[in-house]
PDB file of C-alpha atoms and ligand atoms in Angstrom:
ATOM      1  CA  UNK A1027     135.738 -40.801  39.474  1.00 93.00           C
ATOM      2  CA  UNK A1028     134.879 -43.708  37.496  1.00 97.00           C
ATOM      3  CA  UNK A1029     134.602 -43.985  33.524  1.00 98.00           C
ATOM      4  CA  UNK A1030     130.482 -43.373  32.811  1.00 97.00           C
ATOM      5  CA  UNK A1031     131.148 -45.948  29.465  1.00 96.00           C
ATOM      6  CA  UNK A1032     132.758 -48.833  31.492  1.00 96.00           C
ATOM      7  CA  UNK A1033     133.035 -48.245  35.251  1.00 97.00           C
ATOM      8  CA  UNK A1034     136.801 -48.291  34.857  1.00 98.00           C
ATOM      9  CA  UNK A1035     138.888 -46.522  37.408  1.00 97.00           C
ATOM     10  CA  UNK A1036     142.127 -46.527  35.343  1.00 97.00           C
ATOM     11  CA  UNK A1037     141.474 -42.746  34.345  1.00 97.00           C
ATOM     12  CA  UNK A1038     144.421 -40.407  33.377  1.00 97.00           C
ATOM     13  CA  UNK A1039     144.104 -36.637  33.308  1.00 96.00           C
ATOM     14  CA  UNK A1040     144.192 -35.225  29.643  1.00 95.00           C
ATOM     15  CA  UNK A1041     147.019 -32.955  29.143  1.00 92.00           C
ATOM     16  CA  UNK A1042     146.113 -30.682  25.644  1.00 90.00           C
ATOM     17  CA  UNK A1043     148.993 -28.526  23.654  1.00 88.00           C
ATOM     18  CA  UNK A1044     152.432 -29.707  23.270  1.00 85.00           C
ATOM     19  CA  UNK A1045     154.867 -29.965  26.308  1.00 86.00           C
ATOM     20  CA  UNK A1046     157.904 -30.976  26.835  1.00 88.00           C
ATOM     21  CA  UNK A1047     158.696 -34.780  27.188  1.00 90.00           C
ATOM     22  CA  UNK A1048     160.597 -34.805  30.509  1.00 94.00           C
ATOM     23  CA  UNK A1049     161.516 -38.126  32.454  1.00 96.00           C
ATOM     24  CA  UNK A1050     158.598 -37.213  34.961  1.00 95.00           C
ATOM     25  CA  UNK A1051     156.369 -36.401  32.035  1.00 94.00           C
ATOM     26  CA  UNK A1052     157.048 -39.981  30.801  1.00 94.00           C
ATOM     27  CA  UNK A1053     156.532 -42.078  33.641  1.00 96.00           C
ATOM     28  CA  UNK A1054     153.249 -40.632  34.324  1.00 96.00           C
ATOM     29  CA  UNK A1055     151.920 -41.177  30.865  1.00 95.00           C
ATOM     30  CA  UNK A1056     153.475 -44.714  31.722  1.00 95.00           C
ATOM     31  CA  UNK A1057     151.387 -45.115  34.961  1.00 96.00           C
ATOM     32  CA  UNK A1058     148.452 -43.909  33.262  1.00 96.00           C
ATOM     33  CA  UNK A1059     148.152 -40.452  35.519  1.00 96.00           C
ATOM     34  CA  UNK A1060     147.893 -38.470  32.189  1.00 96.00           C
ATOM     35  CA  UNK A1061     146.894 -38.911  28.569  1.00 95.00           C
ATOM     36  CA  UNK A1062     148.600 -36.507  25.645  1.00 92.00           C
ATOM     37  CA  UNK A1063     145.342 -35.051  24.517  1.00 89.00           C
ATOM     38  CA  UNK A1064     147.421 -33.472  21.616  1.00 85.00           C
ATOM     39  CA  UNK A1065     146.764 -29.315  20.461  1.00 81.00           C
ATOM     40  CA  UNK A1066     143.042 -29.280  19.370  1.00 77.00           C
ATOM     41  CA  UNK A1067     140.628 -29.095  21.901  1.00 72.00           C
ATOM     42  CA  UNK A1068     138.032 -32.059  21.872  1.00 73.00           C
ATOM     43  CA  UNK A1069     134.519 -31.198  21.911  1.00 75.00           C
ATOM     44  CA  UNK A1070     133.420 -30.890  24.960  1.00 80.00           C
ATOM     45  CA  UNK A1071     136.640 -30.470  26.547  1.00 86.00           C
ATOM     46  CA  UNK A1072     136.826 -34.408  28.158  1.00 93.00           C
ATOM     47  CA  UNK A1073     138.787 -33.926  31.370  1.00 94.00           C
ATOM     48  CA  UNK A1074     139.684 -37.961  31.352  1.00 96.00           C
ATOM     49  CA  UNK A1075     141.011 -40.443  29.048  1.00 96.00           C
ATOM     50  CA  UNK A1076     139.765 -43.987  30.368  1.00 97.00           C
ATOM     51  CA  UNK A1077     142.764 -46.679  30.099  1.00 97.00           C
ATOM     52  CA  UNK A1078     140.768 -49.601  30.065  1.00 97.00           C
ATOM     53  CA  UNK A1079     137.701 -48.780  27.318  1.00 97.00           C
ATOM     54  CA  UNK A1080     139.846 -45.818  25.090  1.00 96.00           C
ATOM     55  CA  UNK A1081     137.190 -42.846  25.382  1.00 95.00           C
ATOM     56  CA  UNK A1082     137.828 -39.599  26.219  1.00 95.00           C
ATOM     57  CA  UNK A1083     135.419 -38.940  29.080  1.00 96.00           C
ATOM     58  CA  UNK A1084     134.190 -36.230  31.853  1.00 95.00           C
ATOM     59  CA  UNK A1085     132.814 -33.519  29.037  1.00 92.00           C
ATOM     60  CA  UNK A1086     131.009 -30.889  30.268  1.00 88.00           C
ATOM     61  CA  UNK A1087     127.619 -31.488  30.351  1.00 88.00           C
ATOM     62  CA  UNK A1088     126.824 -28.985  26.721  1.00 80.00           C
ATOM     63  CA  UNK A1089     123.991 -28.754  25.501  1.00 85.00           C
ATOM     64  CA  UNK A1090     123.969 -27.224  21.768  1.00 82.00           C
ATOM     65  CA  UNK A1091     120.744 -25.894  19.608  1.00 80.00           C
ATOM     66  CA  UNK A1092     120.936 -24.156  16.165  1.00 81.00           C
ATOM     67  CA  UNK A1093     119.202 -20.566  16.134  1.00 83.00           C
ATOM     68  CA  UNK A1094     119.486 -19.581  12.208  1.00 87.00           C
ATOM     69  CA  UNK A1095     122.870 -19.813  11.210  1.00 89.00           C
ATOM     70  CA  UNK A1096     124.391 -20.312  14.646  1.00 89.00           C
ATOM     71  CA  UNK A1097     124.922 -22.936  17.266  1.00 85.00           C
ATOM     72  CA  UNK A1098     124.335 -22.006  20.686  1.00 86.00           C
ATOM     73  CA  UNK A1099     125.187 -23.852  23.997  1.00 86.00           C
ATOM     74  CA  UNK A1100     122.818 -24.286  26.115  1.00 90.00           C
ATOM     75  CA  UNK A1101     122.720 -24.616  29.800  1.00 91.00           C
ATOM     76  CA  UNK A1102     121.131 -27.557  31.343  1.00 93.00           C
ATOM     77  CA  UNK A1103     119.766 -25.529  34.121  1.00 91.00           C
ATOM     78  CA  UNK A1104     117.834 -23.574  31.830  1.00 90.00           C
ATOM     79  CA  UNK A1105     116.270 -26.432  29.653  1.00 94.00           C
ATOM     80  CA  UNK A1106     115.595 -29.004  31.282  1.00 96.00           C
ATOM     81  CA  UNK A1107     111.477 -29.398  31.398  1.00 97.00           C
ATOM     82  CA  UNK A1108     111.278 -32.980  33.691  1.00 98.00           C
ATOM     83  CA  UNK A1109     112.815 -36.168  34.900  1.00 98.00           C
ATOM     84  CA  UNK A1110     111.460 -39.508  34.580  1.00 98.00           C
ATOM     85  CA  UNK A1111     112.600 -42.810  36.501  1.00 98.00           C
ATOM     86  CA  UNK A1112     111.096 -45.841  36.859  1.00 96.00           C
ATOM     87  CA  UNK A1113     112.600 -49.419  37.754  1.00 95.00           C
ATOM     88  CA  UNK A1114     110.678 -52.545  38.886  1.00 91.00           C
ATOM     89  CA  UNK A1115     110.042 -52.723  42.358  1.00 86.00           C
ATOM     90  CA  UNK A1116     111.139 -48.992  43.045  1.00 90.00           C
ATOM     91  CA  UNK A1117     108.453 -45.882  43.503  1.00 93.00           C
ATOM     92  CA  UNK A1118     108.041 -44.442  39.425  1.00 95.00           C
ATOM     93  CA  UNK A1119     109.547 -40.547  39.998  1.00 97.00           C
ATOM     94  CA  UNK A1120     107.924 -38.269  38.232  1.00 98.00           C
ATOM     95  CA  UNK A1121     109.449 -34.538  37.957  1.00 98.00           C
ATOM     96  CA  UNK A1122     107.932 -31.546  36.033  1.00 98.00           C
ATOM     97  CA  UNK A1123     108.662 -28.300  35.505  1.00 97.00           C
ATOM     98  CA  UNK A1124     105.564 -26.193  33.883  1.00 95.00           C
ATOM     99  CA  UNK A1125     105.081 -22.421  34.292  1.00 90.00           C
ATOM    100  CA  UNK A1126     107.988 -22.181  36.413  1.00 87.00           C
ATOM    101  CA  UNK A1127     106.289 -24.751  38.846  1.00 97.00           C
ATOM    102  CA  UNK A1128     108.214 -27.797  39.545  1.00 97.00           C
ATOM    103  CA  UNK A1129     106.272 -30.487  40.507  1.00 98.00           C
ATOM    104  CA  UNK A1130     107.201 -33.893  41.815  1.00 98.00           C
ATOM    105  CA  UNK A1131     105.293 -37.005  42.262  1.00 97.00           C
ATOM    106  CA  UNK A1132     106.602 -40.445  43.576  1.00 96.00           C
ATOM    107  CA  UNK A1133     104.058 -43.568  42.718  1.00 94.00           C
ATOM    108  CA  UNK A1134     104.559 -46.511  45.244  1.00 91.00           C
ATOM    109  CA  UNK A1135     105.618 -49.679  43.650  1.00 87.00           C
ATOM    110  CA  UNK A1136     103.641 -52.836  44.335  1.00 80.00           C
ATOM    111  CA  UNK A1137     100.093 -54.224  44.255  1.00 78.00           C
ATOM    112  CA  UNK A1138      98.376 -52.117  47.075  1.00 79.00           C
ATOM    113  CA  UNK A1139      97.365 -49.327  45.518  1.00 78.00           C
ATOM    114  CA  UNK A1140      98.847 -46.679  47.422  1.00 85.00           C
ATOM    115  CA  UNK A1141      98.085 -42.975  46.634  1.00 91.00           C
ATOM    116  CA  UNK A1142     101.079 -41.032  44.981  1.00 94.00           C
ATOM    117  CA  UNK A1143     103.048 -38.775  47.212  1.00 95.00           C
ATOM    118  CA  UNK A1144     103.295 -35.076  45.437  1.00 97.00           C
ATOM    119  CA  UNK A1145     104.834 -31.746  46.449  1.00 97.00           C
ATOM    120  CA  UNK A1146     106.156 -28.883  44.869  1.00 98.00           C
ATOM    121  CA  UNK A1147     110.206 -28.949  44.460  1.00 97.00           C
ATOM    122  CA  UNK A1148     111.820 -25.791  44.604  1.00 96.00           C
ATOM    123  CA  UNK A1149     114.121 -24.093  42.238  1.00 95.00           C
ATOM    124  CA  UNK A1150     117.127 -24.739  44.381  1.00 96.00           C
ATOM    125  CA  UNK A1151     116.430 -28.706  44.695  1.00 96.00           C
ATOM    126  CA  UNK A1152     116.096 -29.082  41.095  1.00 96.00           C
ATOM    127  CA  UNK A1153     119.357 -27.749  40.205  1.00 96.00           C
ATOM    128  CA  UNK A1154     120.922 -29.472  42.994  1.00 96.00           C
ATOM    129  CA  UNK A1155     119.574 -32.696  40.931  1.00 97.00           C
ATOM    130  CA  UNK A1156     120.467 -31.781  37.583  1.00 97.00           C
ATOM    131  CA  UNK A1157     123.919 -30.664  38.782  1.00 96.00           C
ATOM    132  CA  UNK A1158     124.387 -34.123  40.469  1.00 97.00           C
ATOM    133  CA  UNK A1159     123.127 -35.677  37.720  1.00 97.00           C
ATOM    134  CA  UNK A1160     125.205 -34.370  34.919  1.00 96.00           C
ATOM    135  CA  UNK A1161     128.238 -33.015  36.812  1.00 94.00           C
ATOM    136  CA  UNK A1162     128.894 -36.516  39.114  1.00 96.00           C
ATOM    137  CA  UNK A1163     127.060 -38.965  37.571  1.00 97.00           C
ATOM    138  CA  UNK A1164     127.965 -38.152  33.775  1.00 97.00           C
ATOM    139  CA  UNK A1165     124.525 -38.781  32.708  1.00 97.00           C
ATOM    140  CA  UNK A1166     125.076 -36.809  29.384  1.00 95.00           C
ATOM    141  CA  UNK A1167     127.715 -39.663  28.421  1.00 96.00           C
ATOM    142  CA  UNK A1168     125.530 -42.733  29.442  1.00 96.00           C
ATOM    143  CA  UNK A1169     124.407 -45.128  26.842  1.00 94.00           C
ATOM    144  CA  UNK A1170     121.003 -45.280  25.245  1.00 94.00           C
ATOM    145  CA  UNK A1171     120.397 -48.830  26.249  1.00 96.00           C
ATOM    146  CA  UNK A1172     122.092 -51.396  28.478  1.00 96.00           C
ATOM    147  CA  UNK A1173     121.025 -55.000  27.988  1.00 94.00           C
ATOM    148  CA  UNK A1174     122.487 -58.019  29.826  1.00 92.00           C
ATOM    149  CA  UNK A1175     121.280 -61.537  28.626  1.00 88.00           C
ATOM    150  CA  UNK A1176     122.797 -63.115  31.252  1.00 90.00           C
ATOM    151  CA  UNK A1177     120.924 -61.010  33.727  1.00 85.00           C
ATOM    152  CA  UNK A1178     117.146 -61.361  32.089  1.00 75.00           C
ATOM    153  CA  UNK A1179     115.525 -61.297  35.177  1.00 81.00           C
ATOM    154  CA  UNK A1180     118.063 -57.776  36.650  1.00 83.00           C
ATOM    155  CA  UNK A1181     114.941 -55.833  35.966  1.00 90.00           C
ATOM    156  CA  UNK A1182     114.088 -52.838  33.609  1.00 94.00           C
ATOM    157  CA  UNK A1183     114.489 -49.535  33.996  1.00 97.00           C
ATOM    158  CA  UNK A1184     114.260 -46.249  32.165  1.00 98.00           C
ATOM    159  CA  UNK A1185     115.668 -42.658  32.994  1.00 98.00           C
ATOM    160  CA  UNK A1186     114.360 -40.092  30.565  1.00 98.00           C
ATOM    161  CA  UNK A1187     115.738 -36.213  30.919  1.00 98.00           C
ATOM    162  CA  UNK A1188     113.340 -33.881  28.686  1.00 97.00           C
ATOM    163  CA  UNK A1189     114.076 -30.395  27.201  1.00 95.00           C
ATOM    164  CA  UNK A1190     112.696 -27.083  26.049  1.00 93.00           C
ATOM    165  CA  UNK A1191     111.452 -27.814  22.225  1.00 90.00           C
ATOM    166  CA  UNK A1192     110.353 -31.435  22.396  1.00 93.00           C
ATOM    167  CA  UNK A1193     114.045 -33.172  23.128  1.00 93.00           C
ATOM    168  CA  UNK A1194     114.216 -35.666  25.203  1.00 94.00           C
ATOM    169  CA  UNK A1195     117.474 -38.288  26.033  1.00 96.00           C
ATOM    170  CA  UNK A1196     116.568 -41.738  27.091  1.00 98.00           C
ATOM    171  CA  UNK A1197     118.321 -44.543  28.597  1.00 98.00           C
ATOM    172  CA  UNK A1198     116.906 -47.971  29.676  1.00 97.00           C
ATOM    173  CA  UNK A1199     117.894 -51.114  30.434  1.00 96.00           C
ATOM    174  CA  UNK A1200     116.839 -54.833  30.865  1.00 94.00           C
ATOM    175  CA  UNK A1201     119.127 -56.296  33.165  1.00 93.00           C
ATOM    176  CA  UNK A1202     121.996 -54.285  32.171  1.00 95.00           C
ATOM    177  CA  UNK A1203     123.231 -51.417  34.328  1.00 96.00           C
ATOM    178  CA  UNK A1204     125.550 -48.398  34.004  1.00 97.00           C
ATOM    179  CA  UNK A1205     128.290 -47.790  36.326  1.00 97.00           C
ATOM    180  CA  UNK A1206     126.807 -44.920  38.305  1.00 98.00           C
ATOM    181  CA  UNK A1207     123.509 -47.262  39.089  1.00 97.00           C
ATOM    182  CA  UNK A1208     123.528 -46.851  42.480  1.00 97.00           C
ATOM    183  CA  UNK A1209     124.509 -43.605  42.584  1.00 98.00           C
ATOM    184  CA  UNK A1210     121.750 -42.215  40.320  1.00 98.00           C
ATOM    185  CA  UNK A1211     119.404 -44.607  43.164  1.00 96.00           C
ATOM    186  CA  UNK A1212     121.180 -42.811  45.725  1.00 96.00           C
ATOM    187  CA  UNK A1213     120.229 -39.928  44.565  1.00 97.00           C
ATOM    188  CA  UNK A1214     116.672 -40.270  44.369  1.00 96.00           C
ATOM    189  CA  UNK A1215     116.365 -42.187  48.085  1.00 94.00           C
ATOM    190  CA  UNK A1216     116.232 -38.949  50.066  1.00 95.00           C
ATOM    191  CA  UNK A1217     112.782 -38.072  48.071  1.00 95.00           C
ATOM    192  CA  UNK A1218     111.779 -41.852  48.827  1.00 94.00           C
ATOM    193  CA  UNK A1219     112.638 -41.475  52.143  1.00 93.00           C
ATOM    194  CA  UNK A1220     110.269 -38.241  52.885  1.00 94.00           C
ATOM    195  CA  UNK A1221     107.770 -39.813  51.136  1.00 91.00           C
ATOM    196  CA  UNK A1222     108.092 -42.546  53.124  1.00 88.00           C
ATOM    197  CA  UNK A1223     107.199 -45.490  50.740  1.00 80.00           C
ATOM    198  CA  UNK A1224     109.662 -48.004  49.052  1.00 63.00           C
TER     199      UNK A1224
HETATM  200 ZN1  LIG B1082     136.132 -46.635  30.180  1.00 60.16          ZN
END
């Protein structure tokens, strides 16, 4: 595991409530294996503190909607209408979910033209990718945009995640990556694979 704000690896397990301050309990606060979350539970219950950047990271992935009076949490699983990702030089993924249909389409980067490759995913395959998405690849604490002017020419990209009642999260860059880039490109080769364009 790696911290989804800064790529950091110096990650130390958050202990909550009050325990007792042995020797051992010390030293691995000192080598950074745990962080004294303190008695009230953080929002999201953050399994990590990061060492090198301060945040509190590895919430669960909770989504939260107000119905009258009361806030609800809401599973991903359940509300998550489509998946959008497109970076230059890389096949634009298109995922949709519509009547209970989910259908995916993968449009060939580059000049020639090449028909889009489309299939039906099934139920199964698009929780598999929503799970990997926010349970490994912390996609729910990724930052809205990620610029690098020293890297003007790294490309653009944009991954947008859209939800039941018109919400949508967005995050793009120019140049400027997150630290689970490849592995959100990992996860989409297999589909770029079968569909056997690049
Ligand atoms: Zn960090």
């Amino acid at each position: 595991m790696k911290c989804p704000f800064c790529g950091s690896t110096r990650l130390g397990h958050i202990i909550y409530g009050l325990p007792d301050y042995t020797e051992e309990l010390i030293r691995r606060i000192e080598n950074e294996e745990v962080y004294m979350g303190g008695c009230l539970i953080m929002e999201g219950y953050p399994e990590y503190h990061c060492y090198a950047c301060g945040q509190n990271v590895g919430k669960r992935p909770a989504f939260y909607a107000r119905r009258g009076e009361k806030r609800v949490i809401e599973d991903y699983r359940r509300i998550a209408t489509g998946i959008h990702f497109s970076y230059d030089g890389f096949p634009e993924i298109l995922m949709e979910k519509k009547n209970d249909q989910i259908r995916l389409e993968l449009r060939p980067a580059g000049p020639d033209m090449l028909p889009p490759y489309e299939r039906l995913m099934t139920q199964t395959e698009w929780d598999r990718l929503l799970d990997l998405l926010y349970t490994q690849l912390y996609v729910h604490e990724w930052g809205g945009i990620y610029v690098d002017r020293d890297n003007p020419d790294g490309g653009r990209w944009e991954l947008t995640i859209t939800f039941t009642e018109d919400r949508k999260r967005v995050h793009r860059g120019i140049g400027g990556f997150p630290p689970y880039w490849e592995e959100l490109k990992a996860a989409f080769l297999p589909l770029i694979r079968e569909a056997g364009i690049s």
